[in-house]
GROMACS .gro file of C-alpha atoms in nm:
model
  237
    1MET     CA    1   6.080   7.003   8.759
    2THR     CA    2   6.125   6.631   8.814
    3SER     CA    3   5.905   6.445   9.056
    4SER     CA    4   5.999   6.453   9.422
    5ARG     CA    5   6.109   6.158   9.631
    6GLU     CA    6   6.148   6.101  10.003
    7ILE     CA    7   6.502   5.985  10.074
    8ALA     CA    8   6.450   5.957  10.451
    9PRO     CA    9   6.149   6.015  10.678
   10GLY     CA   10   6.051   6.381  10.647
   11LEU     CA   11   6.326   6.462  10.396
   12VAL     CA   12   6.218   6.514  10.034
   13ILE     CA   13   6.430   6.606   9.731
   14GLN     CA   14   6.358   6.685   9.369
   15GLY     CA   15   6.569   6.771   9.069
   16PHE     CA   16   6.906   6.631   9.176
   17THR     CA   17   7.085   6.330   9.323
   18PRO     CA   18   7.253   6.363   9.663
   19PRO     CA   19   7.492   6.392   9.823
   20LEU     CA   20   7.624   6.734   9.731
   21ASN     CA   21   7.950   6.878   9.864
   22LEU     CA   22   7.907   7.168  10.107
   23LYS     CA   23   8.238   7.313   9.991
   24ASP     CA   24   8.093   7.361   9.642
   25PHE     CA   25   7.881   7.641   9.791
   26LYS     CA   26   8.006   7.977   9.913
   27LEU     CA   27   7.696   8.135  10.070
   28ILE     CA   28   7.393   8.021  10.268
   29ALA     CA   29   7.094   8.254  10.305
   30PHE     CA   30   6.832   8.205  10.575
   31ASP     CA   31   6.490   8.348  10.632
   32MET     CA   32   6.448   8.418  11.004
   33ASP     CA   33   6.093   8.382  11.135
   34SER     CA   34   5.977   8.018  11.146
   35THR     CA   35   6.298   7.914  10.965
   36LEU     CA   36   6.604   8.003  11.170
   37ILE     CA   37   6.390   8.078  11.477
   38ASN     CA   38   6.073   7.923  11.618
   39ILE     CA   39   5.833   8.219  11.613
   40GLU     CA   40   5.685   8.487  11.389
   41CYS     CA   41   5.815   8.791  11.577
   42VAL     CA   42   5.542   9.026  11.454
   43ASP     CA   43   5.275   8.792  11.594
   44GLU     CA   44   5.443   8.771  11.935
   45ILE     CA   45   5.491   9.150  11.953
   46ALA     CA   46   5.122   9.186  11.871
   47ASP     CA   47   5.038   8.963  12.168
   48ALA     CA   48   5.159   9.244  12.395
   49ALA     CA   49   4.901   9.471  12.230
   50GLY     CA   50   4.623   9.212  12.263
   51ARG     CA   51   4.610   9.174  11.886
   52LYS     CA   52   4.792   8.848  11.821
   53ALA     CA   53   4.501   8.665  11.658
   54GLU     CA   54   4.435   8.952  11.417
   55VAL     CA   55   4.800   8.993  11.320
   56ALA     CA   56   4.869   8.619  11.302
   57ALA     CA   57   4.583   8.570  11.056
   58ILE     CA   58   4.741   8.826  10.821
   59THR     CA   59   5.085   8.668  10.865
   60GLU     CA   60   4.954   8.320  10.782
   61ALA     CA   61   4.779   8.443  10.468
   62ALA     CA   62   5.091   8.630  10.357
   63MET     CA   63   5.318   8.329  10.413
   64ARG     CA   64   5.083   8.105  10.218
   65GLY     CA   65   5.097   8.350   9.927
   66GLU     CA   66   4.728   8.437   9.957
   67ILE     CA   67   4.811   8.806  10.000
   68THR     CA   68   4.988   8.931   9.691
   69ASP     CA   69   5.098   9.268   9.833
   70TYR     CA   70   5.338   9.164  10.108
   71LYS     CA   71   5.446   9.520  10.180
   72GLU     CA   72   5.093   9.635  10.245
   73SER     CA   73   5.023   9.333  10.463
   74LEU     CA   74   5.328   9.413  10.674
   75ARG     CA   75   5.230   9.779  10.704
   76GLN     CA   76   4.886   9.667  10.827
   77ARG     CA   77   5.041   9.439  11.088
   78VAL     CA   78   5.296   9.695  11.206
   79ALA     CA   79   5.021   9.958  11.244
   80LEU     CA   80   4.854   9.724  11.492
   81LEU     CA   81   5.172   9.720  11.703
   82LYS     CA   82   5.146  10.088  11.791
   83GLY     CA   83   5.214  10.147  12.158
   84VAL     CA   84   5.402   9.824  12.226
   85THR     CA   85   5.713   9.908  12.425
   86VAL     CA   86   6.072   9.816  12.350
   87ALA     CA   87   6.069   9.639  12.686
   88HIS     CA   88   5.792   9.412  12.557
   89MET     CA   89   6.000   9.331  12.249
   90GLN     CA   90   6.294   9.244  12.471
   91GLN     CA   91   6.065   9.006  12.661
   92VAL     CA   92   5.970   8.840  12.331
   93TYR     CA   93   6.338   8.792  12.254
   94GLU     CA   94   6.427   8.659  12.597
   95GLN     CA   95   6.119   8.450  12.677
   96ARG     CA   96   5.967   8.332  12.348
   97LEU     CA   97   6.230   8.334  12.076
   98GLN     CA   98   6.440   8.022  12.037
   99LEU     CA   99   6.665   7.902  11.759
  100ASN     CA  100   6.500   7.620  11.572
  101PRO     CA  101   6.653   7.275  11.627
  102GLY     CA  102   6.976   7.230  11.434
  103ALA     CA  103   7.010   7.601  11.350
  104ALA     CA  104   7.335   7.661  11.536
  105GLU     CA  105   7.475   7.329  11.416
  106LEU     CA  106   7.399   7.402  11.050
  107VAL     CA  107   7.537   7.755  11.064
  108ALA     CA  108   7.855   7.631  11.233
  109ALA     CA  109   7.899   7.351  10.976
  110CYS     CA  110   7.862   7.602  10.691
  111GLN     CA  111   8.110   7.839  10.851
  112ARG     CA  112   8.363   7.558  10.896
  113ALA     CA  113   8.325   7.477  10.526
  114GLY     CA  114   8.402   7.838  10.437
  115LEU     CA  115   8.051   7.961  10.353
  116LYS     CA  116   7.939   8.313  10.435
  117VAL     CA  117   7.601   8.343  10.607
  118LEU     CA  118   7.321   8.583  10.511
  119LEU     CA  119   7.006   8.647  10.715
  120VAL     CA  120   6.725   8.808  10.516
  121SER     CA  121   6.397   8.873  10.689
  122GLY     CA  122   6.062   9.039  10.646
  123GLY     CA  123   6.091   9.084  11.021
  124PHE     CA  124   6.278   9.342  11.220
  125THR     CA  125   6.632   9.453  11.297
  126PHE     CA  126   6.557   9.435  11.671
  127PHE     CA  127   6.568   9.057  11.633
  128THR     CA  128   6.794   9.003  11.331
  129ASP     CA  129   7.074   9.205  11.494
  130ARG     CA  130   7.059   8.984  11.803
  131ILE     CA  131   7.053   8.661  11.601
  132ARG     CA  132   7.342   8.793  11.386
  133ASP     CA  133   7.554   8.853  11.694
  134ARG     CA  134   7.453   8.522  11.853
  135LEU     CA  135   7.550   8.309  11.552
  136GLY     CA  136   7.827   8.518  11.396
  137ILE     CA  137   7.625   8.586  11.080
  138ASP     CA  138   7.802   8.791  10.812
  139TYR     CA  139   7.521   8.987  10.645
  140THR     CA  140   7.163   9.081  10.735
  141ARG     CA  141   6.872   9.265  10.581
  142SER     CA  142   6.541   9.334  10.757
  143ASN     CA  143   6.302   9.612  10.853
  144VAL     CA  144   6.339   9.889  11.112
  145LEU     CA  145   6.049   9.957  11.348
  146GLU     CA  146   6.008  10.323  11.435
  147VAL     CA  147   6.036  10.392  11.808
  148GLN     CA  148   5.948  10.711  11.995
  149ASP     CA  149   5.970  10.748  12.372
  150GLY     CA  150   6.037  10.379  12.416
  151ALA     CA  151   5.732  10.259  12.222
  152LEU     CA  152   5.646  10.160  11.867
  153THR     CA  153   5.474  10.422  11.652
  154GLY     CA  154   5.309  10.168  11.423
  155GLN     CA  155   5.537  10.261  11.135
  156MET     CA  156   5.866  10.149  10.983
  157VAL     CA  157   6.171  10.354  10.892
  158ASP     CA  158   6.289  10.372  10.531
  159GLN     CA  159   6.647  10.255  10.479
  160PRO     CA  160   6.908  10.345  10.214
  161TRP     CA  161   6.819  10.033  10.012
  162GLY     CA  162   6.440  10.087  10.025
  163ASP     CA  163   6.134  10.071  10.245
  164ILE     CA  164   6.044   9.707  10.321
  165CYS     CA  165   6.230   9.377  10.288
  166ASP     CA  166   5.979   9.170  10.090
  167GLY     CA  167   6.034   8.880   9.853
  168ALA     CA  168   6.180   9.099   9.580
  169GLU     CA  169   6.424   9.257   9.825
  170LYS     CA  170   6.528   8.917   9.960
  171ARG     CA  171   6.610   8.813   9.604
  172ARG     CA  172   6.797   9.138   9.539
  173MET     CA  173   6.999   9.103   9.862
  174LEU     CA  174   7.094   8.745   9.776
  175LEU     CA  175   7.216   8.852   9.432
  176GLU     CA  176   7.392   9.160   9.573
  177THR     CA  177   7.573   8.946   9.829
  178CYS     CA  178   7.680   8.700   9.560
  179THR     CA  179   7.820   8.990   9.358
  180ARG     CA  180   8.001   9.122   9.666
  181LEU     CA  181   8.158   8.779   9.720
  182GLY     CA  182   8.242   8.734   9.352
  183ILE     CA  183   8.037   8.415   9.322
  184ALA     CA  184   7.754   8.290   9.103
  185PRO     CA  185   7.404   8.261   9.255
  186LYS     CA  186   7.425   7.887   9.186
  187GLN     CA  187   7.695   7.875   9.455
  188ALA     CA  188   7.437   7.987   9.712
  189ILE     CA  189   7.193   7.790   9.927
  190ALA     CA  190   6.866   7.959  10.027
  191MET     CA  191   6.637   7.834  10.306
  192GLY     CA  192   6.288   7.955  10.389
  193ASP     CA  193   5.933   7.862  10.477
  194GLY     CA  194   5.701   8.123  10.326
  195ALA     CA  195   5.593   8.257   9.989
  196ASN     CA  196   5.812   8.567  10.027
  197ASP     CA  197   6.117   8.338  10.031
  198LEU     CA  198   6.047   8.193   9.687
  199PRO     CA  199   6.212   8.475   9.484
  200MET     CA  200   6.551   8.422   9.654
  201MET     CA  201   6.510   8.045   9.658
  202GLY     CA  202   6.453   8.056   9.284
  203GLU     CA  203   6.794   8.219   9.227
  204ALA     CA  204   6.998   7.989   9.449
  205GLY     CA  205   7.178   7.677   9.338
  206LEU     CA  206   7.005   7.484   9.616
  207SER     CA  207   6.665   7.583   9.755
  208VAL     CA  208   6.551   7.439  10.087
  209ALA     CA  209   6.203   7.451  10.240
  210TYR     CA  210   6.197   7.412  10.618
  211HIS     CA  211   5.864   7.302  10.772
  212ALA     CA  212   5.725   7.520  10.498
  213LYS     CA  213   5.393   7.620  10.347
  214PRO     CA  214   5.270   7.380  10.074
  215ARG     CA  215   5.356   7.611   9.784
  216VAL     CA  216   5.713   7.647   9.910
  217ARG     CA  217   5.760   7.274   9.965
  218GLU     CA  218   5.643   7.206   9.611
  219GLN     CA  219   5.895   7.444   9.454
  220ALA     CA  220   6.201   7.369   9.667
  221MET     CA  221   6.475   7.126   9.571
  222VAL     CA  222   6.488   7.004   9.932
  223ALA     CA  223   6.199   6.994  10.179
  224ILE     CA  224   6.276   6.929  10.545
  225ASN     CA  225   5.935   6.834  10.680
  226SER     CA  226   6.043   6.687  11.012
  227GLY     CA  227   6.346   6.728  11.233
  228GLY     CA  228   6.590   7.017  11.254
  229LEU     CA  229   6.763   7.250  11.009
  230ASP     CA  230   7.079   7.041  11.031
  231ARG     CA  231   6.904   6.764  10.840
  232LEU     CA  232   7.033   6.950  10.534
  233LEU     CA  233   7.370   6.799  10.625
  234GLU     CA  234   7.228   6.457  10.530
  235ILE     CA  235   7.222   6.586  10.172
  236VAL     CA  236   7.500   6.846  10.155
  237ARG     CA  237   7.811   6.713  10.325
   0.00000   0.00000   0.00000
């Protein structure tokens, strides 16, 4: 890939010349944790179990790409959540989770331009469903935490499409959504921050790293290193 260049403070591009036209794209796909929202939900749920440091260390290694088996890393983290109540998860949503700066503005701009919006997450439906409803997102894919008697069991529930939404599943969901819409993957934008976002970012016509891990910044066509998600609109108008 061609060398990168900073076109504005904290905004780096490589491989193309801006501006691009937003209406040339038909789909935008977002990662959730630390991309569309400000937290890693699994880490904040773990805080209720007194295990945040332990879980967060695994999350950080997984996002940096230092753990090759993402599914196993997620199973390990979810096992440590056993006993956390649904009420605690609701507190995380209400008290800790915020949309990242520019998230609502970027989603609204894409919707006005006619793009469909996809949210694909290695996180959990408890949160993706709420963000979907809040922003009017069209499609989601994420993991289901098993609940019994109002508390987490430490396991996840298999879904019709598979067991865990990892990098390969994010890629598959992006391609499946493109097929559903009758568009080419090159008509999609994909935004993420961690190593498990790279498979879907590699298929999209425009890949965007948001305050991302070094490996992701290096491979993305756009890296937003400061400011909000809506800085993409400085490049795609």
